[in-house]
Short mmCIF file of C-alpha atoms in Angstrom, two decimals:
data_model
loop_
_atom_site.label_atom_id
_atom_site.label_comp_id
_atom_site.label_asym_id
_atom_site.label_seq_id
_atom_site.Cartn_x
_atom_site.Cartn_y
_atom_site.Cartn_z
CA UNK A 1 14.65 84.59 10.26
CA UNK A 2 14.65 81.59 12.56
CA UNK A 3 17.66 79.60 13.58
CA UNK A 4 17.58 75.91 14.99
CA UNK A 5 18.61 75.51 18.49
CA UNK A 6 21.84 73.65 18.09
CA UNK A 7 20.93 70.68 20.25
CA UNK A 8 17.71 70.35 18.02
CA UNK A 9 20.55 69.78 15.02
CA UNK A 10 22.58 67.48 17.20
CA UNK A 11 19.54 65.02 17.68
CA UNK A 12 18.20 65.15 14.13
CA UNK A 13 22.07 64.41 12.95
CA UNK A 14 22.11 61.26 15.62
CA UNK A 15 19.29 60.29 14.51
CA UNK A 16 20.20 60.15 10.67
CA UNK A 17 23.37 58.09 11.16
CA UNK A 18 21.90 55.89 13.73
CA UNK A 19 18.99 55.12 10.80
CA UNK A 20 21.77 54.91 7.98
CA UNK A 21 23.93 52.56 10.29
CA UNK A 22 20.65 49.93 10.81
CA UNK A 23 21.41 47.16 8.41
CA UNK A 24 18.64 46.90 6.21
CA UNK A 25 16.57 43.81 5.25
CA UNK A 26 18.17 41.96 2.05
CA UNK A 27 15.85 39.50 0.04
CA UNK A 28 17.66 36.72 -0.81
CA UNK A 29 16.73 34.77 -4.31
CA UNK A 30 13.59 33.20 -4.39
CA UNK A 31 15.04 30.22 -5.71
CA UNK A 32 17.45 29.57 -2.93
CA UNK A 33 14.99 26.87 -1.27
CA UNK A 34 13.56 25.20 -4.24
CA UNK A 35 16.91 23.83 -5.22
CA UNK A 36 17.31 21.56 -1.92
CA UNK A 37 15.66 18.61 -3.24
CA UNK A 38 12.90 16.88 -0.79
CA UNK A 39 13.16 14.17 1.48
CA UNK A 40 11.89 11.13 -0.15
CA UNK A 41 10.11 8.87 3.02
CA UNK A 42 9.93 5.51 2.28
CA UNK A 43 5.96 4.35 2.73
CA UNK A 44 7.44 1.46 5.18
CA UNK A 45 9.29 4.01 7.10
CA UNK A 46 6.33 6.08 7.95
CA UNK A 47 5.20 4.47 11.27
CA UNK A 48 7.04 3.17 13.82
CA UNK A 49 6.53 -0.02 16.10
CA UNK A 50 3.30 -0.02 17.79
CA UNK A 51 5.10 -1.53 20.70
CA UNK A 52 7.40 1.36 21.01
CA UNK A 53 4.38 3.76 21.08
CA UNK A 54 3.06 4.13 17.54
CA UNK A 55 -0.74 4.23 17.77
CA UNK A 56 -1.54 5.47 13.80
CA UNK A 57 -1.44 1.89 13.23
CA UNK A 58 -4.76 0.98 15.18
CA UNK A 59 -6.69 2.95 12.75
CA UNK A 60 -8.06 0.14 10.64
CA UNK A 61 -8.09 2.14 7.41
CA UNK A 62 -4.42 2.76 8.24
CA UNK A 63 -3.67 -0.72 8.49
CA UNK A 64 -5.08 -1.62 5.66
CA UNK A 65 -3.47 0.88 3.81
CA UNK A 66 -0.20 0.12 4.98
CA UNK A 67 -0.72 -3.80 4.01
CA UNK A 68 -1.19 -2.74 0.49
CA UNK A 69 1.89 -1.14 0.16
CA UNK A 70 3.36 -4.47 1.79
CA UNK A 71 1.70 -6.67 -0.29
CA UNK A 72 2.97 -4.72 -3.54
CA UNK A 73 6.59 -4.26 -2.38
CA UNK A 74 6.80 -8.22 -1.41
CA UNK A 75 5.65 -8.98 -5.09
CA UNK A 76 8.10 -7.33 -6.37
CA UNK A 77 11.14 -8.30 -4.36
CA UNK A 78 9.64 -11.82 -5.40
CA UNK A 79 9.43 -10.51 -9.09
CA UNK A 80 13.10 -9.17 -9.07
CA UNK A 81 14.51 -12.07 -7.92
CA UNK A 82 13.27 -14.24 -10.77
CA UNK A 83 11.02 -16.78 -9.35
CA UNK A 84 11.37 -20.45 -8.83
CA UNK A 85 14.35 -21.65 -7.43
CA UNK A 86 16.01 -18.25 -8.18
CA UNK A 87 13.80 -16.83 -5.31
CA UNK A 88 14.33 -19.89 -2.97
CA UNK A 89 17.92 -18.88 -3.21
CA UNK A 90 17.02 -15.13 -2.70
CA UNK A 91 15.37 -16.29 0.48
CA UNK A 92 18.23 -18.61 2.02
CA UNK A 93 20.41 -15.79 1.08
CA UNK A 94 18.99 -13.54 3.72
CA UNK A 95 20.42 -15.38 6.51
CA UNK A 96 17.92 -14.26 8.71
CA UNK A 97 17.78 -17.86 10.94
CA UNK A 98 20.08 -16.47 13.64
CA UNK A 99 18.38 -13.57 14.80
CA UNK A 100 17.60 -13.73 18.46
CA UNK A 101 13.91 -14.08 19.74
CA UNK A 102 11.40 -10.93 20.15
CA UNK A 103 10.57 -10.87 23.73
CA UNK A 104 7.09 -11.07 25.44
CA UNK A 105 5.41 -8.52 28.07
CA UNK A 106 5.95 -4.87 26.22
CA UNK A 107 9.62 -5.16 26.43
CA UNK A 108 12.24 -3.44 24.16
CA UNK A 109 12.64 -6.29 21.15
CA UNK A 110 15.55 -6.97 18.90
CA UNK A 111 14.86 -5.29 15.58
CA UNK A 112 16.00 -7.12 12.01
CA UNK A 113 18.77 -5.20 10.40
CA UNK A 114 17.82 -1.91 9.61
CA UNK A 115 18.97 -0.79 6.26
CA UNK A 116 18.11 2.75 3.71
CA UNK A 117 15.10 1.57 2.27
CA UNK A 118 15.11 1.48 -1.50
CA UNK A 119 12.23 -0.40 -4.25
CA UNK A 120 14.75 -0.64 -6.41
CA UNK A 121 16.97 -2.84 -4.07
CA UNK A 122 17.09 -6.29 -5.00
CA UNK A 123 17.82 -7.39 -0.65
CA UNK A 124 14.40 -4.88 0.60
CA UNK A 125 13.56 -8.15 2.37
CA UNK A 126 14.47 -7.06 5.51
CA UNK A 127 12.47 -4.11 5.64
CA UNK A 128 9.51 -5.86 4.47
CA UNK A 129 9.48 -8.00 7.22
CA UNK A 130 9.89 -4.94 9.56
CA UNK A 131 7.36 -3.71 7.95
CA UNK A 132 4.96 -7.08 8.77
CA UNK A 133 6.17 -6.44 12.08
CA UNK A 134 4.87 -3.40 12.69
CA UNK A 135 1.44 -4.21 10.85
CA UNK A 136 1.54 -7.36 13.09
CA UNK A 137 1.64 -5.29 16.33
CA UNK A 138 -0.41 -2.67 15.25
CA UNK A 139 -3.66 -5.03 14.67
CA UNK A 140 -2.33 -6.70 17.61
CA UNK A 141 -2.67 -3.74 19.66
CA UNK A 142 -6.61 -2.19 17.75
CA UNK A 143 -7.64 -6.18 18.90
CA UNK A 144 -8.18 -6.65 15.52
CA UNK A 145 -10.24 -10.28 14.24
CA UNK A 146 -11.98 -9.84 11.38
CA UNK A 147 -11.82 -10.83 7.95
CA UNK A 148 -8.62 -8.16 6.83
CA UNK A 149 -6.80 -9.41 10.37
CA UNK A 150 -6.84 -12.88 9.17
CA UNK A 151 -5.90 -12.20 5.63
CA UNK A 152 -3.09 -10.21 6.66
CA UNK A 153 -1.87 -13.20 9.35
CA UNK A 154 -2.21 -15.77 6.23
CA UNK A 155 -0.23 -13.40 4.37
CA UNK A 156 2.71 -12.96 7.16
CA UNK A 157 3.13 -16.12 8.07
CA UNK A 158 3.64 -17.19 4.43
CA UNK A 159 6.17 -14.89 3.54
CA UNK A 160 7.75 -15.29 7.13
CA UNK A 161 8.30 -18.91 7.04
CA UNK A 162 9.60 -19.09 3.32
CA UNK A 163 12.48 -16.40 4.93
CA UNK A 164 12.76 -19.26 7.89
CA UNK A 165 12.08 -16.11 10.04
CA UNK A 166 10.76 -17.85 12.90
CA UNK A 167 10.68 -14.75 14.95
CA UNK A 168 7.56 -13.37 12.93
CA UNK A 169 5.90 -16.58 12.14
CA UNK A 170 5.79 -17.84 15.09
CA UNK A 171 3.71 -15.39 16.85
CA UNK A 172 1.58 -14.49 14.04
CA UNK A 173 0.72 -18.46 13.58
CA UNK A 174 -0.40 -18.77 17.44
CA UNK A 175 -2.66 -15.68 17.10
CA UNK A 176 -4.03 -16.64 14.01
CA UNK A 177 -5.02 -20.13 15.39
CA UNK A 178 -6.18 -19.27 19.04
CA UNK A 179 -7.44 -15.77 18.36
CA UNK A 180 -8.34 -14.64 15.33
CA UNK A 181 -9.94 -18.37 14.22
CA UNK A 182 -12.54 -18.34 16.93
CA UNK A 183 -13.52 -15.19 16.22
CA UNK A 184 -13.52 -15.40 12.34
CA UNK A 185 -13.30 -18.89 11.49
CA UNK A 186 -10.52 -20.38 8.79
CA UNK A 187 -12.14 -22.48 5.77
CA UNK A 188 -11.43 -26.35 6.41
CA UNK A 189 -8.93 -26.68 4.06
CA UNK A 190 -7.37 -23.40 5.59
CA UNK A 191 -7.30 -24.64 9.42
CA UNK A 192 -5.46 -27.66 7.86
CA UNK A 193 -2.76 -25.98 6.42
CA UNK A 194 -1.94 -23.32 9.01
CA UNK A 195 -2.84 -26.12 11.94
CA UNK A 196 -0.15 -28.28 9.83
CA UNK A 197 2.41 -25.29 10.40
CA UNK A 198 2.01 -24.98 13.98
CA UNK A 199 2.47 -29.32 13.79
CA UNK A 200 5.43 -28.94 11.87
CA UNK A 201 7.03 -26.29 13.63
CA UNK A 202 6.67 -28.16 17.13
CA UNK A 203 8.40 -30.92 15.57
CA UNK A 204 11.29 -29.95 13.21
CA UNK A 205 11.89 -26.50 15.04
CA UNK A 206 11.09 -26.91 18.83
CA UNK A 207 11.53 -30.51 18.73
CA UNK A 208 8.42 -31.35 21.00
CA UNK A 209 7.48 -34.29 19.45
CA UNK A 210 4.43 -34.93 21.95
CA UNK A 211 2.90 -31.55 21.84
CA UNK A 212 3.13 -32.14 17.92
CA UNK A 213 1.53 -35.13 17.91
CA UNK A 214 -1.15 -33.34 20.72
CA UNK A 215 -1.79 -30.54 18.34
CA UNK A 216 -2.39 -32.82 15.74
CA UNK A 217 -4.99 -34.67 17.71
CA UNK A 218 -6.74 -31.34 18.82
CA UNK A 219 -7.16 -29.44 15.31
CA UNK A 220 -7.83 -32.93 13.84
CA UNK A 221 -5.31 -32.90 11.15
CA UNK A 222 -5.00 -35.38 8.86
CA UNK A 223 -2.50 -34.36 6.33
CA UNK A 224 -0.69 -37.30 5.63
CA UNK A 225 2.74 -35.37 4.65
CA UNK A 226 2.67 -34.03 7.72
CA UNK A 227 2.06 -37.45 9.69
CA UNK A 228 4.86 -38.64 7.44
CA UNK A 229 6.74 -36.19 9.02
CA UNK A 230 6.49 -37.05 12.43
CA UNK A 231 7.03 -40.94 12.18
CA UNK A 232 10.14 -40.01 10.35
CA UNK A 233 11.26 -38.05 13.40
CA UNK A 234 10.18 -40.61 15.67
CA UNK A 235 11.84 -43.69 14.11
CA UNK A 236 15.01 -41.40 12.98
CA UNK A 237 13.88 -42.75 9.45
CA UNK A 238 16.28 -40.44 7.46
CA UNK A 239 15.14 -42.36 4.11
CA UNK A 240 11.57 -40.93 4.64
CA UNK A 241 12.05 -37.49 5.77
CA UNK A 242 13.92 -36.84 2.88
CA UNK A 243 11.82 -38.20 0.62
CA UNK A 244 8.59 -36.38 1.99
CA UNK A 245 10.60 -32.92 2.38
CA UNK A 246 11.31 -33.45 -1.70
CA UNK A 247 6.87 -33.93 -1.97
CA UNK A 248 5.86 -30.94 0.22
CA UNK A 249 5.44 -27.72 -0.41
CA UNK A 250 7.78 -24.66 -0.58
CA UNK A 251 6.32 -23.65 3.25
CA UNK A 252 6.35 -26.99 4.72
CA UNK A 253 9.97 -27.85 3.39
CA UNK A 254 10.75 -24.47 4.88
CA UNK A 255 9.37 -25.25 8.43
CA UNK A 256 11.34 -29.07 7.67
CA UNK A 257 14.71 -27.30 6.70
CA UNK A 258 15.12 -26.71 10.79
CA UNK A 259 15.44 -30.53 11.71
CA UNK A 260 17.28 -31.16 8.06
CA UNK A 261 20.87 -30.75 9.79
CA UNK A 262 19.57 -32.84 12.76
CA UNK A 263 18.29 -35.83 10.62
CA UNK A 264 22.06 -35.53 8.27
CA UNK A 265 24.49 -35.97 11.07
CA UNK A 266 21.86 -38.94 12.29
CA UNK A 267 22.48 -40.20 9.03
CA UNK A 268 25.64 -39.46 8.35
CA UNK A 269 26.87 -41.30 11.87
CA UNK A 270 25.06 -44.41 10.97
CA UNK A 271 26.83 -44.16 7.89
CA UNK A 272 30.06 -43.60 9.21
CA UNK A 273 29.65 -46.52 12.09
CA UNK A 274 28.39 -49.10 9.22
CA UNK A 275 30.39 -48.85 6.17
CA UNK A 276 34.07 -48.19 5.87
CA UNK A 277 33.90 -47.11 2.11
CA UNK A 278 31.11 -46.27 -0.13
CA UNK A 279 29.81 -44.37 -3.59
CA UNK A 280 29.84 -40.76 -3.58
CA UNK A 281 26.69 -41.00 -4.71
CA UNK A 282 24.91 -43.11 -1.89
CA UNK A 283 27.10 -40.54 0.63
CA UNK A 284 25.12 -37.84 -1.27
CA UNK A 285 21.65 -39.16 -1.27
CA UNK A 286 22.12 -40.44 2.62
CA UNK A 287 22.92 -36.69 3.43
CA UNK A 288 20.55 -35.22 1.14
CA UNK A 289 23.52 -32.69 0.10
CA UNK A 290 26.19 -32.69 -2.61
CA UNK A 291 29.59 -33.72 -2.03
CA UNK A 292 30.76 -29.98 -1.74
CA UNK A 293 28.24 -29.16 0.72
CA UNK A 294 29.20 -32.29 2.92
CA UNK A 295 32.75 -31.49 2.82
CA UNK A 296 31.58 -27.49 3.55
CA UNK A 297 29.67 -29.24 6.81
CA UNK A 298 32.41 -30.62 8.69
CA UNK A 299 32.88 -34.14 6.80
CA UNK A 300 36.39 -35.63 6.66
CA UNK A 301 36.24 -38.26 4.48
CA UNK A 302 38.39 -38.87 2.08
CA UNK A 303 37.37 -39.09 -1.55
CA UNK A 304 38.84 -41.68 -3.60
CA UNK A 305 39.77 -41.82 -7.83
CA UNK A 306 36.77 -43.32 -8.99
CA UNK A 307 34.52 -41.20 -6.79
CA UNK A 308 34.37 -44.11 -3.73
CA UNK A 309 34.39 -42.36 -0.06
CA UNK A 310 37.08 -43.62 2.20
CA UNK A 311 35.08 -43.41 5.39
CA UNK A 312 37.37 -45.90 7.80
CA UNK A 313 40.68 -46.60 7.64
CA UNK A 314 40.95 -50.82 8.58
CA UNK A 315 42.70 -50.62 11.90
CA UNK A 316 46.28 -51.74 11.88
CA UNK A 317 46.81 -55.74 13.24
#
């Protein structure tokens, strides 16, 4: 009979613990994982700015993909907000007017507010216009002028000028004139209107009254609103710019609203070195502005019982 050698026993017994003392492999429940719920992208938070390095976005199919999905969320931020002069509100709600300018040559470029993007949020303007941003760039960047490039422009500048978002439509109206129309020509009545921006914004915005009136001359516009416009700067006629900004458009009152405060204090000085006392009323319809809104401007009038505006006081003999 055959005995084990004891250090044969001693290395089979080491080498049972050392296998009974290896943890062993534990499945977990196959379930775990599926309850963590997934990460819901929104579509305008898929690319990034072009300028910043994205380069999906100079795939033409991309960017016209992406405009769709633009398009539909700006229809219904306008749907949601009711229409009419519900939506005008919606728009001068966004404050956007103050943001500082986007800077030229590849440099870094202040962004709009950045906020958790949601359809279902009735303030998704912001994003949207990030959004045009980065479609903006992105055709920018492909050298993109052809049919879709100027359909998209038309579309930007639109919605950026009813915002007052000067920062978008400003650069999108200069390459839609003196790039993209060369190559793909606007329709008459098109050049007219979008040459009638550029006019407008020179004036009311920038102020340059004689590059307005040059741009005028050099697209050949003739809208007579516009020249309207212009002569009302020029003469200070605060009588006539407030009638035409009640005949235009929603865009072209938009582009107007910038030289609005200008043209009321004009008025409002006149008023206030010609009259000592006057209607409510006439006060009102001089500053195009309620009586509230005046006050809510810096006006320190007194009004009267029997809704007369003490403007001067007679100076004591």
């Amino acid at each position: 009979m055959s005995r084990n050698h004891p250090s044969k026993d001693l290395n089979q017994r080491s080498q049972s613990m050392a296998t009974s003392a290896r943890p062993q492999a534990r499945r977990g429940p196959s379930g775990a994982w599926s309850r963590l719920k997934p990460v819901n992208i929104d579509p305008l938070d898929v690319y990034g700015l072009p300028s910043r390095g994205e380069t999906r976005l100079h795939d033409y199919k991309v960017q016209e993909s992406y405009y769709t999905k633009i398009v539909e969320r700006y229809m219904k931020f306008c749907a949601s907000s009711g229409g009419g002069e519900e939506l005008e509100k919606a728009f001068t709600a966004l404050s956007l007017k103050g943001n500082p300018p986007e800077q030229t040559g590849g440099q870094d470029r202040p962004v709009l507010p950045r906020q958790i993007s949601s359809t279902a949020r009735p303030n998704d303007m912001p994003n949207i216009l990030m959004a045009m941003r980065k479609l903006r760039e992105g055709i920018l960047g492909s050298r993109r002028r052809d049919n879709f490039a100027q359909r998209a422009y038309m579309f930007i500048i639109h919605a950026s000028i009813l915002t007052g978002h000067w920062e978008s439509y400003q650069p999108a109206l200069l390459y839609l004139l003196r790039e993209i129309h060369p190559r793909t020509p606007l329709s008459l009545p098109e050049l007219q209107e979008f040459a009638g921006y550029r006019i407008l914004d020179l004036a009311c915005r920038q102020y340059e009254l004689m590059d307005a009136f040059a741009a005028k001359l050099a697209f050949n516009q003739n809208d007579r609103k516009v020249s309207a416009v212009l002569m009302a700067l020029v003469h200070d006629d605060w009588v006539r710019f407030w009638r035409v900004k009640r005949a235009v458009d929603g865009y072209q009152r938009a582009i107007m609203e910038f030289a609005a405060e200008r043209m009321r204090l004009h008025a409002l000085k006149c008023l206030g070195r010609g009259y000592m006392t006057a209607d409510r009323a006439f006060v009102e319809r001089t500053g195009d502005a309620s009586w509230p809104d005046l006050v809510k401007g810096g006006v320190g009038w007194q009004l009267q019982e029997g809704g007369s505006v003490l403007i001067r006081k007679p100076k004591a003999k």
